[in-house]
Short mmCIF file of C-alpha atoms in Angstrom, two decimals:
data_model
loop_
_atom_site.label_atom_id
_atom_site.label_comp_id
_atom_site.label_asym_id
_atom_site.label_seq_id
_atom_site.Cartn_x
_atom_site.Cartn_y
_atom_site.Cartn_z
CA UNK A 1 5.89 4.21 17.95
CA UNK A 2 7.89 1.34 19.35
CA UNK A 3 7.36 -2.25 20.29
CA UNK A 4 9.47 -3.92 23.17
CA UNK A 5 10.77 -7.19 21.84
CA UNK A 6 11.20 -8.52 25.54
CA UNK A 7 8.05 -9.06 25.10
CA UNK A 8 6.10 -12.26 23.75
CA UNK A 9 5.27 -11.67 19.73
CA UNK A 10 2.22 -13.89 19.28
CA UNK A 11 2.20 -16.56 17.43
CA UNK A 12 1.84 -16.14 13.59
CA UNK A 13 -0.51 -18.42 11.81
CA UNK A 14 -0.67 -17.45 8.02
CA UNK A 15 -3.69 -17.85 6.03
CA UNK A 16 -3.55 -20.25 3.21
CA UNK A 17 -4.62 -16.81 1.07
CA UNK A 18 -1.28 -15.20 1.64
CA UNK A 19 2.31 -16.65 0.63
CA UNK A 20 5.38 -14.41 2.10
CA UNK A 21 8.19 -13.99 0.98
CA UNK A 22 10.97 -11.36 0.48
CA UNK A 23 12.37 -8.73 -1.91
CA UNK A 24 13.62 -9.55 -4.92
CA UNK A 25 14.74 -6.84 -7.53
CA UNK A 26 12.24 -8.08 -10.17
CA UNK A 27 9.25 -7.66 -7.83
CA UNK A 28 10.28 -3.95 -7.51
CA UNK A 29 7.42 -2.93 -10.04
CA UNK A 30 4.54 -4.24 -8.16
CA UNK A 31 6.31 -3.37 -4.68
CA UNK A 32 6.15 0.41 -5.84
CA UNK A 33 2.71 0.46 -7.26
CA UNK A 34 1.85 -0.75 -3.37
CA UNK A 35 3.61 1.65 -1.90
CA UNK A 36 2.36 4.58 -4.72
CA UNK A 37 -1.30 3.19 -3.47
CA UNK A 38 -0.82 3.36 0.07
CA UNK A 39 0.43 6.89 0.07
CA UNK A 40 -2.61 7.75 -2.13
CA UNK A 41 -4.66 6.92 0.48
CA UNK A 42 -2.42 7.49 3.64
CA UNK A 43 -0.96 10.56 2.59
CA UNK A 44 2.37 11.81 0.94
CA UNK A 45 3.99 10.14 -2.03
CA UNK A 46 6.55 8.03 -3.63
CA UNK A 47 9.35 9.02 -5.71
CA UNK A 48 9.01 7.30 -9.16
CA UNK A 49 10.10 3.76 -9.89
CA UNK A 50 13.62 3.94 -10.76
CA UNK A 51 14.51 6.40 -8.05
CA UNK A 52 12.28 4.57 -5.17
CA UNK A 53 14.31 1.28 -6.23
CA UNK A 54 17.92 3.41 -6.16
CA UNK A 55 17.15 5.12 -3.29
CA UNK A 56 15.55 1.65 -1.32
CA UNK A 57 18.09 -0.44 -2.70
CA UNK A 58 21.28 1.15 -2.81
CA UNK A 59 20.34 2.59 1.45
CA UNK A 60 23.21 1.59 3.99
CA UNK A 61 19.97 -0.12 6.41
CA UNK A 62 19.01 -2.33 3.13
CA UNK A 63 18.70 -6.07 3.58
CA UNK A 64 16.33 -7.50 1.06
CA UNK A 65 15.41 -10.18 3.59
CA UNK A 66 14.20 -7.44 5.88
CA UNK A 67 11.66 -6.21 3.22
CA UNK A 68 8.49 -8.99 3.50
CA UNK A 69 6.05 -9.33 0.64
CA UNK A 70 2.95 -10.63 1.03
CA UNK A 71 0.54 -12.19 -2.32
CA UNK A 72 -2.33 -13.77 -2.74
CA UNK A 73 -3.73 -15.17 -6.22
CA UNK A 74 -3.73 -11.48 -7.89
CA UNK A 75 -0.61 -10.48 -7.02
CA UNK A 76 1.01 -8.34 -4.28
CA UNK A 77 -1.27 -7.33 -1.44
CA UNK A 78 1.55 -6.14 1.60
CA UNK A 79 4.45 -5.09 2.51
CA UNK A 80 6.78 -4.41 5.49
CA UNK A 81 9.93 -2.63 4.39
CA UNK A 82 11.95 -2.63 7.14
CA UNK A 83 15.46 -1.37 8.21
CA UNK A 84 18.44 -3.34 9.59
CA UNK A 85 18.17 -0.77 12.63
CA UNK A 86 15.15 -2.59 13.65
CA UNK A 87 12.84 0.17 11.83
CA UNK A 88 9.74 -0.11 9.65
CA UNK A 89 10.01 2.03 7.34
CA UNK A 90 6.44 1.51 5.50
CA UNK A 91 3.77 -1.15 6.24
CA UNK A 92 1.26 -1.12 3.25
CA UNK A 93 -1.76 -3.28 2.94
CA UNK A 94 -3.77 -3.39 -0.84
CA UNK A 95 -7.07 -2.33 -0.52
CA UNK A 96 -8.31 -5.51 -1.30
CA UNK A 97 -6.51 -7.60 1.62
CA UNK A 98 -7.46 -4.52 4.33
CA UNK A 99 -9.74 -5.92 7.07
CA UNK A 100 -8.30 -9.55 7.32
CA UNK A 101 -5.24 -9.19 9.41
CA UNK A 102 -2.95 -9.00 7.26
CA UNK A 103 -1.11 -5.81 8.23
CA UNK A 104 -1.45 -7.27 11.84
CA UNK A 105 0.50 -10.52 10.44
CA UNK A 106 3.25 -8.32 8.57
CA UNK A 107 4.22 -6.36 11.49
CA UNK A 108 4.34 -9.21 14.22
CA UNK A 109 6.88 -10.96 11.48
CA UNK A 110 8.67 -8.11 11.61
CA UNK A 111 8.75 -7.96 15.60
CA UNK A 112 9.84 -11.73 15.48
CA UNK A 113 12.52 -11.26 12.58
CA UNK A 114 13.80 -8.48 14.90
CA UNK A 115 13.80 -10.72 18.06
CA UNK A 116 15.49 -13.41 16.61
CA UNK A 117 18.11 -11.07 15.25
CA UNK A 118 18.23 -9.94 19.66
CA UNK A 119 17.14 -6.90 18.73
CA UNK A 120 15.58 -5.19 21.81
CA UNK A 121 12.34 -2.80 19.76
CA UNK A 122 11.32 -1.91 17.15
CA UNK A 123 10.38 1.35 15.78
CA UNK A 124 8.45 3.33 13.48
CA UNK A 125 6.95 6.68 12.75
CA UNK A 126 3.49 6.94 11.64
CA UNK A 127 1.57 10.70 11.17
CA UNK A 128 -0.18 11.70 14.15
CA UNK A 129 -3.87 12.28 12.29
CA UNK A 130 -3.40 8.59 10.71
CA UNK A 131 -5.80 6.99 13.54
CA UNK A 132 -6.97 3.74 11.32
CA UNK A 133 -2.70 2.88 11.50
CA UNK A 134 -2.05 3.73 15.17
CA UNK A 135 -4.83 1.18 16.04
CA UNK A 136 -3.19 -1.21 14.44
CA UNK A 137 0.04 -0.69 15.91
CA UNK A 138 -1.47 -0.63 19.46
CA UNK A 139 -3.27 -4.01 18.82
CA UNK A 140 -0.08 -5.52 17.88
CA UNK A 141 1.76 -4.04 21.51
CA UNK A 142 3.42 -0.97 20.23
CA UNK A 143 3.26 2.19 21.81
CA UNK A 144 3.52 6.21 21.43
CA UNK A 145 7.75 7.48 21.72
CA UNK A 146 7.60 11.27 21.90
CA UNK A 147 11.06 13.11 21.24
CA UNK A 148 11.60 15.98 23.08
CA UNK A 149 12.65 18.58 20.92
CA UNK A 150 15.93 20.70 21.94
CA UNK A 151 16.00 24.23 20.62
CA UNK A 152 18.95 25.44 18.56
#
């Protein structure tokens, strides 16, 4: 899916719940169980710990301040690892924080991130049965990209 950053991005107003921030190397542990969570529940799986930190890490599109965290008093509850190609890569919400905007909030900083960096979209893929996540995108002004595929 892709989001034109022509466009307006909304205005973000963050609860007093959630504190962002952005990667740090130390946080890696609680990133992963995140993303191990939200593939649980959204389908496929993450590599374990130290070769999801190589791999994310050591990636020619890594920029730690592309990769936002979002807490609350227990801990982390989302994250939008993004690439320096204007991609999001995943977008994972805790169980515990679904339902109160805050995946909504996590993408549109991406989108402004992105704009202010005069980006002109942004992009990311998200499986075709996963219904709950393409709602989401929609609401926040993204739509469906379909590549055409060339035969061989």
């Amino acid at each position: 899916m892709r989001r034109d950053l022509v466009k307006d991005v909304p205005a973000i107003d963050w609860p007093e719940e959630f504190e962002l921030s952005t990667y740090r190397a130390e946080l890696a542990p609680a990133v992963h169980s995140l993303m191990e969570l939200g593939y649980r529940e959204g389908g496929g799986r993450v590599p374990a710990l130290d070769v999801w930190q190589q791999r994310f890490e050591r990636d020619p599109e890594y920029d730690p301040t592309l990769c936002f965290i979002a807490r609350d008093a227990e801990g982390i509850v989302g994250v939008a690892q993004c690439w320096t190609s204007s991609y999001i890569k995943n977008l994972v919400v805790h169980p515990r924080a679904q339902g109160r905007g805050l995946g909504r909030l996590l993408l549109l900083h991406a989108f402004r991130t992105f704009q202010q960096r005069r980006e002109g979209f942004v992009d990311l893929k998200v499986l075709e049965d996963n219904r709950r996540a393409q709602s989401l995108y929609e609401s926040a002004g993204m739509y469906v990209v379909r590549r055409e595929l060339v035969p061989e």
